[in-house]
Amino acid sequence: MRVDPLTCSIGAEISGVNLGDAARDADLFAEIKALLLKHRVLFLR
């Protein structure tokens, strides 16, 4: 999974992750949730 912050204060783009996998993998889901809390907005490719 690759995370690219978009600005200094808000937003990040995530690539290389499958949300279907995150639905079945609690650790991956927790990682994405932590990124959401950190960046406040996530854009997924």
PDB file of N, CA and C in Angstrom:
ATOM      1  N   MET A   1       0.849  -1.160   0.000  1.00  0.00           N
ATOM      2  CA  MET A   1       0.000   0.000   0.000  1.00  0.00           C
ATOM      3  C   MET A   1       0.899   1.228   0.000  1.00  0.00           C
ATOM      4  N   ARG A   2       0.532   2.172  -0.842  1.00  0.00           N
ATOM      5  CA  ARG A   2       1.289   3.419  -0.952  1.00  0.00           C
ATOM      6  C   ARG A   2       0.383   4.579  -0.527  1.00  0.00           C
ATOM      7  N   VAL A   3       0.915   5.457   0.324  1.00  0.00           N
ATOM      8  CA  VAL A   3       0.168   6.615   0.816  1.00  0.00           C
ATOM      9  C   VAL A   3       0.914   7.877   0.419  1.00  0.00           C
ATOM     10  N   ASP A   4       0.238   8.753  -0.336  1.00  0.00           N
ATOM     11  CA  ASP A   4       0.822  10.022  -0.761  1.00  0.00           C
ATOM     12  C   ASP A   4      -0.011  11.163  -0.192  1.00  0.00           C
ATOM     13  N   PRO A   5       0.527  11.901   0.796  1.00  0.00           N
ATOM     14  CA  PRO A   5      -0.200  13.059   1.317  1.00  0.00           C
ATOM     15  C   PRO A   5      -0.427  14.084   0.210  1.00  0.00           C
ATOM     16  N   LEU A   6      -1.598  14.717   0.210  1.00  0.00           N
ATOM     17  CA  LEU A   6      -1.944  15.672  -0.835  1.00  0.00           C
ATOM     18  C   LEU A   6      -1.599  17.103  -0.445  1.00  0.00           C
ATOM     19  N   THR A   7      -1.811  17.461   0.803  1.00  0.00           N
ATOM     20  CA  THR A   7      -1.460  18.790   1.296  1.00  0.00           C
ATOM     21  C   THR A   7      -0.818  18.630   2.667  1.00  0.00           C
ATOM     22  N   CYS A   8      -0.386  19.723   3.218  1.00  0.00           N
ATOM     23  CA  CYS A   8       0.232  19.674   4.548  1.00  0.00           C
ATOM     24  C   CYS A   8      -0.771  19.365   5.650  1.00  0.00           C
ATOM     25  N   SER A   9      -2.029  19.757   5.439  1.00  0.00           N
ATOM     26  CA  SER A   9      -2.976  19.650   6.539  1.00  0.00           C
ATOM     27  C   SER A   9      -4.087  18.610   6.362  1.00  0.00           C
ATOM     28  N   ILE A  10      -4.433  18.248   5.123  1.00  0.00           N
ATOM     29  CA  ILE A  10      -5.572  17.344   4.945  1.00  0.00           C
ATOM     30  C   ILE A  10      -5.434  16.558   3.644  1.00  0.00           C
ATOM     31  N   GLY A  11      -5.881  15.318   3.664  1.00  0.00           N
ATOM     32  CA  GLY A  11      -5.980  14.500   2.460  1.00  0.00           C
ATOM     33  C   GLY A  11      -4.764  13.655   2.155  1.00  0.00           C
ATOM     34  N   ALA A  12      -5.042  12.450   1.645  1.00  0.00           N
ATOM     35  CA  ALA A  12      -4.001  11.540   1.180  1.00  0.00           C
ATOM     36  C   ALA A  12      -4.604  10.629   0.123  1.00  0.00           C
ATOM     37  N   GLU A  13      -3.755  10.225  -0.809  1.00  0.00           N
ATOM     38  CA  GLU A  13      -4.158   9.270  -1.846  1.00  0.00           C
ATOM     39  C   GLU A  13      -3.543   7.922  -1.506  1.00  0.00           C
ATOM     40  N   ILE A  14      -4.371   6.891  -1.524  1.00  0.00           N
ATOM     41  CA  ILE A  14      -3.912   5.531  -1.242  1.00  0.00           C
ATOM     42  C   ILE A  14      -4.014   4.714  -2.514  1.00  0.00           C
ATOM     43  N   SER A  15      -2.961   4.014  -2.839  1.00  0.00           N
ATOM     44  CA  SER A  15      -2.974   3.129  -4.002  1.00  0.00           C
ATOM     45  C   SER A  15      -2.368   1.786  -3.609  1.00  0.00           C
ATOM     46  N   GLY A  16      -2.679   0.782  -4.395  1.00  0.00           N
ATOM     47  CA  GLY A  16      -2.126  -0.543  -4.153  1.00  0.00           C
ATOM     48  C   GLY A  16      -2.818  -1.316  -3.048  1.00  0.00           C
ATOM     49  N   VAL A  17      -4.072  -0.983  -2.775  1.00  0.00           N
ATOM     50  CA  VAL A  17      -4.820  -1.710  -1.748  1.00  0.00           C
ATOM     51  C   VAL A  17      -6.193  -2.064  -2.308  1.00  0.00           C
ATOM     52  N   ASN A  18      -6.678  -3.224  -1.945  1.00  0.00           N
ATOM     53  CA  ASN A  18      -7.990  -3.692  -2.364  1.00  0.00           C
ATOM     54  C   ASN A  18      -8.923  -3.604  -1.159  1.00  0.00           C
ATOM     55  N   LEU A  19      -9.998  -2.835  -1.281  1.00  0.00           N
ATOM     56  CA  LEU A  19     -10.917  -2.683  -0.158  1.00  0.00           C
ATOM     57  C   LEU A  19     -11.626  -3.987   0.188  1.00  0.00           C
ATOM     58  N   GLY A  20     -11.769  -4.876  -0.777  1.00  0.00           N
ATOM     59  CA  GLY A  20     -12.335  -6.191  -0.489  1.00  0.00           C
ATOM     60  C   GLY A  20     -11.446  -6.969   0.466  1.00  0.00           C
ATOM     61  N   ASP A  21     -10.137  -6.848   0.288  1.00  0.00           N
ATOM     62  CA  ASP A  21      -9.195  -7.491   1.213  1.00  0.00           C
ATOM     63  C   ASP A  21      -9.287  -6.865   2.595  1.00  0.00           C
ATOM     64  N   ALA A  22      -9.449  -5.539   2.631  1.00  0.00           N
ATOM     65  CA  ALA A  22      -9.541  -4.845   3.921  1.00  0.00           C
ATOM     66  C   ALA A  22     -10.787  -5.265   4.692  1.00  0.00           C
ATOM     67  N   ALA A  23     -11.843  -5.623   3.983  1.00  0.00           N
ATOM     68  CA  ALA A  23     -13.071  -6.062   4.643  1.00  0.00           C
ATOM     69  C   ALA A  23     -12.882  -7.402   5.351  1.00  0.00           C
ATOM     70  N   ARG A  24     -11.933  -8.200   4.873  1.00  0.00           N
ATOM     71  CA  ARG A  24     -11.688  -9.520   5.461  1.00  0.00           C
ATOM     72  C   ARG A  24     -10.467  -9.560   6.370  1.00  0.00           C
ATOM     73  N   ASP A  25      -9.648  -8.511   6.360  1.00  0.00           N
ATOM     74  CA  ASP A  25      -8.401  -8.485   7.127  1.00  0.00           C
ATOM     75  C   ASP A  25      -8.469  -7.357   8.158  1.00  0.00           C
ATOM     76  N   ALA A  26      -8.614  -7.719   9.416  1.00  0.00           N
ATOM     77  CA  ALA A  26      -8.789  -6.729  10.482  1.00  0.00           C
ATOM     78  C   ALA A  26      -7.582  -5.800  10.615  1.00  0.00           C
ATOM     79  N   ASP A  27      -6.374  -6.318  10.412  1.00  0.00           N
ATOM     80  CA  ASP A  27      -5.176  -5.484  10.528  1.00  0.00           C
ATOM     81  C   ASP A  27      -5.115  -4.439   9.418  1.00  0.00           C
ATOM     82  N   LEU A  28      -5.428  -4.838   8.203  1.00  0.00           N
ATOM     83  CA  LEU A  28      -5.444  -3.907   7.076  1.00  0.00           C
ATOM     84  C   LEU A  28      -6.538  -2.862   7.266  1.00  0.00           C
ATOM     85  N   PHE A  29      -7.699  -3.284   7.729  1.00  0.00           N
ATOM     86  CA  PHE A  29      -8.787  -2.357   8.000  1.00  0.00           C
ATOM     87  C   PHE A  29      -8.372  -1.330   9.050  1.00  0.00           C
ATOM     88  N   ALA A  30      -7.720  -1.786  10.098  1.00  0.00           N
ATOM     89  CA  ALA A  30      -7.262  -0.883  11.163  1.00  0.00           C
ATOM     90  C   ALA A  30      -6.230   0.113  10.636  1.00  0.00           C
ATOM     91  N   GLU A  31      -5.373  -0.334   9.738  1.00  0.00           N
ATOM     92  CA  GLU A  31      -4.361   0.551   9.153  1.00  0.00           C
ATOM     93  C   GLU A  31      -5.022   1.650   8.307  1.00  0.00           C
ATOM     94  N   ILE A  32      -6.003   1.273   7.514  1.00  0.00           N
ATOM     95  CA  ILE A  32      -6.721   2.262   6.690  1.00  0.00           C
ATOM     96  C   ILE A  32      -7.503   3.221   7.579  1.00  0.00           C
ATOM     97  N   LYS A  33      -8.108   2.711   8.629  1.00  0.00           N
ATOM     98  CA  LYS A  33      -8.849   3.570   9.557  1.00  0.00           C
ATOM     99  C   LYS A  33      -7.910   4.572  10.232  1.00  0.00           C
ATOM    100  N   ALA A  34      -6.718   4.132  10.622  1.00  0.00           N
ATOM    101  CA  ALA A  34      -5.742   5.035  11.231  1.00  0.00           C
ATOM    102  C   ALA A  34      -5.310   6.116  10.240  1.00  0.00           C
ATOM    103  N   LEU A  35      -5.157   5.747   8.965  1.00  0.00           N
ATOM    104  CA  LEU A  35      -4.817   6.737   7.941  1.00  0.00           C
ATOM    105  C   LEU A  35      -5.940   7.749   7.767  1.00  0.00           C
ATOM    106  N   LEU A  36      -7.183   7.285   7.827  1.00  0.00           N
ATOM    107  CA  LEU A  36      -8.325   8.190   7.719  1.00  0.00           C
ATOM    108  C   LEU A  36      -8.334   9.182   8.877  1.00  0.00           C
ATOM    109  N   LEU A  37      -8.089   8.707  10.075  1.00  0.00           N
ATOM    110  CA  LEU A  37      -8.063   9.598  11.231  1.00  0.00           C
ATOM    111  C   LEU A  37      -6.911  10.593  11.149  1.00  0.00           C
ATOM    112  N   LYS A  38      -5.790  10.157  10.595  1.00  0.00           N
ATOM    113  CA  LYS A  38      -4.622  11.035  10.477  1.00  0.00           C
ATOM    114  C   LYS A  38      -4.810  12.093   9.391  1.00  0.00           C
ATOM    115  N   HIS A  39      -5.300  11.685   8.212  1.00  0.00           N
ATOM    116  CA  HIS A  39      -5.367  12.587   7.054  1.00  0.00           C
ATOM    117  C   HIS A  39      -6.751  13.199   6.844  1.00  0.00           C
ATOM    118  N   ARG A  40      -7.764  12.674   7.511  1.00  0.00           N
ATOM    119  CA  ARG A  40      -9.149  13.154   7.490  1.00  0.00           C
ATOM    120  C   ARG A  40      -9.899  12.887   6.181  1.00  0.00           C
ATOM    121  N   VAL A  41      -9.209  12.820   5.054  1.00  0.00           N
ATOM    122  CA  VAL A  41      -9.825  12.521   3.763  1.00  0.00           C
ATOM    123  C   VAL A  41      -8.906  11.561   3.029  1.00  0.00           C
ATOM    124  N   LEU A  42      -9.471  10.469   2.484  1.00  0.00           N
ATOM    125  CA  LEU A  42      -8.685   9.524   1.705  1.00  0.00           C
ATOM    126  C   LEU A  42      -9.266   9.396   0.312  1.00  0.00           C
ATOM    127  N   PHE A  43      -8.387   9.372  -0.658  1.00  0.00           N
ATOM    128  CA  PHE A  43      -8.754   9.111  -2.045  1.00  0.00           C
ATOM    129  C   PHE A  43      -8.129   7.782  -2.423  1.00  0.00           C
ATOM    130  N   LEU A  44      -8.924   6.880  -2.965  1.00  0.00           N
ATOM    131  CA  LEU A  44      -8.451   5.538  -3.302  1.00  0.00           C
ATOM    132  C   LEU A  44      -8.408   5.364  -4.820  1.00  0.00           C
ATOM    133  N   ARG A  45      -7.329   4.788  -5.294  1.00  0.00           N
ATOM    134  CA  ARG A  45      -7.181   4.484  -6.716  1.00  0.00           C
ATOM    135  C   ARG A  45      -7.606   3.066  -6.975  1.00  0.00           C
TER     136      ARG A  45
END
